[in-house]
Coordinates of N, CA, C and O in Angstrom, one line a residue:
X23 N -103.1 70.7 -11.8 CA -102.5 72.0 -11.3 C -103.6 72.9 -9.8 O -105.0 72.4 -10.3
X24 N -102.8 73.5 -9.5 CA -103.6 74.2 -8.5 C -103.0 75.5 -8.8 O -102.0 75.8 -8.9
X25 N -103.6 77.0 -8.6 CA -103.5 77.9 -8.6 C -103.4 78.8 -6.8 O -104.2 78.4 -6.8
X26 N -102.3 79.0 -7.0 CA -102.2 79.4 -5.2 C -102.1 81.3 -5.3 O -101.2 81.5 -5.8
X27 N -103.0 81.7 -4.5 CA -103.3 83.3 -5.2 C -102.8 83.5 -3.6 O -103.5 83.4 -2.2
X28 N -101.8 84.7 -3.8 CA -100.8 85.1 -2.1 C -101.5 86.5 -2.6 O -100.8 87.4 -3.1
X29 N -101.4 87.0 -1.0 CA -101.9 88.5 -1.2 C -101.3 89.0 0.0 O -101.6 88.9 1.1
X30 N -100.7 90.4 0.4 CA -100.0 90.8 1.2 C -100.4 92.5 0.8 O -100.7 93.1 0.2
X31 N -100.7 92.4 2.5 CA -101.4 94.0 2.8 C -100.5 95.0 3.7 O -99.7 94.4 5.0
X32 N -100.4 96.0 3.4 CA -100.0 96.9 4.7 C -101.3 97.8 5.1 O -102.1 98.4 4.7
X33 N -101.1 97.6 6.3 CA -102.6 98.2 7.3 C -102.4 99.7 7.1 O -100.9 100.6 7.4
X34 N -103.2 100.6 7.2 CA -103.2 102.0 7.3 C -102.8 102.2 8.4 O -102.2 103.6 8.7
X35 N -103.3 101.8 9.6 CA -103.0 102.2 10.9 C -102.1 102.5 11.3 O -101.1 101.5 10.7
X36 N -101.5 103.2 12.1 CA -99.9 103.5 12.6 C -99.6 102.7 14.2 O -99.6 102.3 14.7
X37 N -101.5 102.8 15.0 CA -101.4 102.6 16.2 C -101.8 101.2 16.1 O -102.5 100.4 15.7
X38 N -100.7 100.9 17.4 CA -100.9 98.8 17.0 C -102.2 98.5 17.4 O -102.6 97.1 16.9
X39 N -103.1 99.2 18.5 CA -104.3 98.5 19.0 C -105.3 99.2 17.5 O -106.3 98.0 17.5
X40 N -105.2 99.8 16.1 CA -106.2 99.9 15.6 C -105.5 99.1 14.2 O -105.9 98.4 13.9
X41 N -104.5 99.5 14.0 CA -103.9 98.1 13.3 C -104.1 96.6 14.1 O -104.4 95.8 13.1
X42 N -104.0 95.8 14.8 CA -104.1 94.4 15.5 C -105.7 94.6 15.0 O -106.6 93.5 14.5
X43 N -106.5 95.5 15.2 CA -108.4 95.6 14.8 C -108.1 95.6 13.3 O -109.5 94.6 13.1
X44 N -107.7 95.8 12.9 CA -107.9 96.1 11.6 C -107.4 94.6 10.7 O -108.2 93.7 10.1
X45 N -106.5 94.2 11.3 CA -105.8 92.5 10.9 C -107.1 91.9 11.4 O -107.5 91.0 10.7
X46 N -107.1 91.7 12.5 CA -108.7 91.2 12.9 C -109.6 90.7 12.1 O -110.4 90.1 11.5
X47 N -110.2 92.1 11.6 CA -111.1 92.3 10.9 C -111.2 91.6 9.3 O -112.1 90.9 9.1
X48 N -110.0 92.0 9.1 CA -109.6 91.6 8.0 C -109.1 89.7 7.6 O -109.6 89.1 6.8
X49 N -108.9 89.3 9.1 CA -108.9 88.1 9.3 C -110.3 87.6 9.2 O -110.5 86.3 8.2
X50 N -110.6 87.6 10.0 CA -111.7 87.5 9.9 C -113.1 87.2 9.1 O -113.7 86.2 8.3
X51 N -112.7 88.1 8.0 CA -113.4 88.4 6.7 C -113.5 87.5 6.0 O -114.2 86.7 5.5
X52 N -112.0 87.2 5.5 CA -111.6 86.3 4.8 C -111.9 85.1 5.6 O -112.4 84.0 4.3
X53 N -111.6 84.7 6.4 CA -111.8 83.2 6.8 C -113.0 83.1 6.9 O -113.7 81.4 6.6
X54 N -114.3 84.0 7.2 CA -116.0 83.6 6.5 C -116.3 82.8 5.4 O -117.1 82.1 5.7
X55 N -115.1 83.1 4.6 CA -115.2 82.8 3.2 C -115.4 81.3 3.1 O -116.1 80.9 2.0
X56 N -114.4 80.6 3.9 CA -114.8 79.3 3.9 C -115.9 78.3 3.9 O -116.9 79.1 4.9
X57 N -116.3 77.5 3.6 CA -117.6 76.6 3.5 C -118.6 78.0 2.3 O -120.1 77.6 2.0
X58 N -118.3 79.4 1.8 CA -119.3 80.2 1.7 C -118.9 79.8 0.0 O -120.0 79.9 -0.9
X59 N -117.9 80.1 -0.1 CA -117.4 79.9 -1.8 C -116.5 78.9 -2.3 O -115.6 78.6 -1.5
X60 N -117.5 77.6 -2.7 CA -117.6 76.6 -3.4 C -115.7 76.9 -3.9 O -114.7 75.3 -3.7
X61 N -115.4 77.7 -4.4 CA -113.9 77.3 -5.1 C -112.8 77.3 -4.4 O -111.8 77.0 -4.4
X62 N -112.8 77.4 -3.1 CA -111.7 78.0 -2.3 C -111.4 76.3 -1.9 O -112.3 75.6 -1.1
X63 N -110.0 76.1 -1.8 CA -109.5 74.9 -2.0 C -109.1 74.5 -0.6 O -108.9 73.4 0.3
X64 N -108.1 75.6 -0.1 CA -107.5 76.0 1.1 C -107.3 77.3 1.0 O -107.2 77.8 0.1
X65 N -107.5 77.9 2.5 CA -107.0 79.1 3.1 C -106.3 79.3 4.4 O -107.2 78.9 5.5
X66 N -105.0 80.2 4.0 CA -104.5 80.6 4.9 C -104.3 82.3 5.4 O -103.9 83.1 4.6
X67 N -105.0 82.6 6.6 CA -104.7 84.5 6.6 C -104.2 84.8 7.8 O -104.3 84.4 8.8
X68 N -103.4 86.1 8.1 CA -103.1 85.9 9.2 C -102.1 87.2 9.1 O -101.6 87.6 8.3
X69 N -102.1 88.2 10.3 CA -101.0 89.2 10.1 C -99.0 88.5 10.6 O -99.1 87.6 11.2
X70 N -98.4 90.0 10.2 CA -97.2 88.9 10.1 C -96.8 89.4 11.8 O -97.4 89.9 12.4
X71 N -95.8 88.0 11.7 CA -95.3 88.3 13.6 C -94.0 88.2 13.4 O -93.5 88.3 14.8
X72 N -93.5 88.2 12.8 CA -92.1 89.1 12.8 C -91.5 90.6 13.1 O -90.5 91.0 13.3
X73 N -92.2 91.6 12.2 CA -92.3 93.1 12.9 C -91.1 93.2 11.3 O -90.5 92.7 10.3
X74 N -90.5 94.4 12.0 CA -89.6 95.1 10.9 C -90.0 95.4 9.7 O -91.3 96.1 9.7
X75 N -89.3 95.3 8.5 CA -90.1 95.5 6.8 C -91.2 95.0 6.7 O -91.3 95.0 5.4
X76 N -91.6 93.8 7.2 CA -92.2 92.7 6.5 C -93.3 93.6 6.4 O -93.8 94.8 7.1
X77 N -94.2 92.7 5.8 CA -96.0 93.6 5.3 C -96.6 93.1 5.9 O -96.1 92.5 7.2
X78 N -97.4 93.6 6.8 CA -99.0 92.9 7.6 C -99.3 92.3 7.8 O -99.8 91.9 9.2
X79 N -100.0 91.5 7.1 CA -101.2 90.8 6.9 C -100.8 90.1 5.6 O -100.3 90.7 4.3
X80 N -101.0 88.7 5.0 CA -101.3 87.8 4.0 C -102.2 87.2 4.0 O -102.8 86.7 5.1
X81 N -102.2 86.8 3.3 CA -103.6 85.7 2.7 C -102.6 84.5 1.8 O -102.5 84.9 0.7
X82 N -103.1 83.7 1.4 CA -103.1 82.4 0.8 C -104.3 81.5 0.8 O -104.8 81.2 1.3
X83 N -104.8 81.6 -0.8 CA -105.5 80.7 -1.4 C -105.2 80.0 -2.0 O -104.8 80.3 -3.6
X84 N -105.8 78.7 -2.1 CA -105.6 77.5 -3.6 C -106.7 77.6 -3.8 O -108.0 77.3 -3.4
X85 N -106.9 76.9 -5.1 CA -107.7 76.6 -6.3 C -107.4 75.9 -7.1 O -106.0 76.2 -7.5
X86 N -108.6 75.6 -8.1 CA -107.9 74.2 -8.4 C -107.6 75.0 -10.3 O -107.1 74.6 -10.7
X87 N -108.2 76.1 -10.4 CA -107.5 77.0 -12.1 C -108.0 78.4 -12.0 O -108.6 78.8 -10.6
X88 N -107.5 78.8 -12.8 CA -107.8 80.2 -12.8 C -109.1 80.5 -13.5 O -109.8 82.0 -12.7
X89 N -110.1 79.8 -13.6 CA -111.4 79.7 -13.4 C -112.4 79.9 -12.2 O -113.1 81.1 -12.0
X90 N -111.6 79.3 -11.4 CA -111.9 79.0 -10.7 C -111.7 80.4 -9.4 O -112.4 81.1 -8.2
X91 N -110.4 80.7 -9.5 CA -110.3 82.0 -9.3 C -111.2 83.1 -9.3 O -111.3 83.9 -8.5
X92 N -111.2 83.2 -10.7 CA -112.0 84.3 -11.5 C -113.4 84.1 -10.6 O -114.0 85.3 -10.2
X93 N -113.9 82.8 -10.7 CA -115.3 83.2 -9.8 C -115.6 83.7 -8.1 O -116.5 84.5 -7.9
X94 N -114.0 83.4 -7.6 CA -113.9 83.5 -6.2 C -113.9 85.4 -5.9 O -114.1 85.6 -5.6
X95 N -113.2 85.4 -7.4 CA -112.9 87.4 -7.1 C -114.2 87.8 -6.7 O -114.5 89.0 -6.8
X96 N -115.4 87.1 -8.2 CA -116.5 87.9 -8.6 C -117.8 87.6 -7.6 O -118.6 87.8 -7.4
X97 N -117.3 86.6 -6.4 CA -118.2 86.2 -5.2 C -118.8 87.5 -5.0 O -118.3 88.6 -4.1
X98 N -119.7 87.6 -4.4 CA -120.3 88.7 -4.1 C -119.8 89.2 -2.4 O -119.8 89.8 -1.9
X99 N -119.8 87.7 -1.9 CA -119.1 87.6 -0.3 C -118.3 88.3 -0.5 O -116.9 89.1 0.5
X100 N -117.0 87.8 -1.2 CA -115.6 88.0 -1.6 C -115.2 89.5 -2.0 O -114.7 90.7 -1.5
X101 N -116.4 90.2 -2.8 CA -116.5 91.5 -3.3 C -117.1 92.2 -1.4 O -116.5 93.8 -1.4
X102 N -117.5 91.7 -1.4 CA -118.4 92.5 0.1 C -117.1 92.9 0.9 O -116.5 93.6 1.7
X103 N -116.5 91.3 1.7 CA -114.8 91.6 2.1 C -113.6 92.9 1.4 O -113.3 93.3 2.4
X104 N -113.5 92.9 0.4 CA -112.9 93.8 -0.1 C -113.0 94.6 0.0 O -112.3 95.6 -0.2
X105 N -114.2 95.3 -0.3 CA -114.6 96.7 0.4 C -114.1 97.0 1.8 O -113.5 98.3 1.7
X106 N -114.3 96.1 2.8 CA -114.0 96.6 3.5 C -112.5 96.7 4.0 O -111.9 97.4 4.1
X107 N -111.7 95.5 3.1 CA -109.9 95.6 3.2 C -109.6 96.9 2.5 O -108.4 97.6 3.0
X108 N -110.5 97.3 1.5 CA -110.1 98.4 1.0 C -109.8 100.1 1.6 O -109.2 101.1 1.8
X109 N -110.8 99.9 3.2 CA -110.9 101.0 3.9 C -109.7 100.9 5.0 O -110.1 101.8 5.6
X110 N -108.6 99.9 5.0 CA -107.9 99.6 6.2 C -106.8 99.4 5.7 O -105.8 99.5 6.6
X111 N -106.5 99.3 4.2 CA -104.9 99.1 3.9 C -104.3 100.1 3.2 O -105.6 101.1 2.5
X112 N -103.0 100.6 3.0 CA -102.6 101.6 2.7 C -102.3 101.1 0.9 O -101.8 101.8 0.2
X113 N -101.5 99.6 1.3 CA -100.4 99.2 0.0 C -101.4 97.3 -0.2 O -101.3 97.5 1.2
X114 N -101.3 97.1 -1.4 CA -101.1 95.7 -1.4 C -100.7 95.0 -3.1 O -100.3 95.4 -3.7
X115 N -99.9 93.7 -2.6 CA -99.3 93.3 -3.3 C -99.7 91.8 -3.6 O -100.5 91.5 -2.8
X116 N -99.6 91.2 -4.7 CA -100.4 89.8 -4.7 C -99.5 89.3 -5.7 O -98.6 90.0 -6.7
X117 N -99.2 88.1 -6.3 CA -98.9 87.5 -7.0 C -99.6 85.6 -7.2 O -100.4 85.2 -5.8
X118 N -100.0 85.3 -8.3 CA -100.8 83.6 -8.6 C -99.5 82.4 -9.0 O -99.1 83.0 -9.9
X119 N -99.7 81.8 -8.2 CA -98.2 80.6 -8.4 C -99.4 79.2 -8.8 O -100.5 78.8 -8.7
X120 N -98.6 78.7 -9.7 CA -99.4 77.5 -10.4 C -98.2 76.3 -9.5 O -96.8 76.7 -9.7
X121 N -98.7 75.9 -8.6 CA -97.8 74.8 -7.4 C -98.5 73.3 -7.9 O -99.6 73.2 -8.3

């Protein structure tokens, strides 16, 4: 069993340059968790490329099980980037799938 954790964000910035900077900061911070948080099996993060009514940024992370997801969420480096993310987003949605 694999747990796939999917998160999407709307960024608070309305200026395209500020929005791109925020997206890059979130993406870089989350990518930096690879190799630091051992529970991560795969991680993909990036900004929306289609535009329109889509959300601005998405994260997809795979874990072995829900316990691994819980350890990831509690990991100090995840908590740290989460603090930054909360300063640049206006909305968040998430879903966890068994795949």
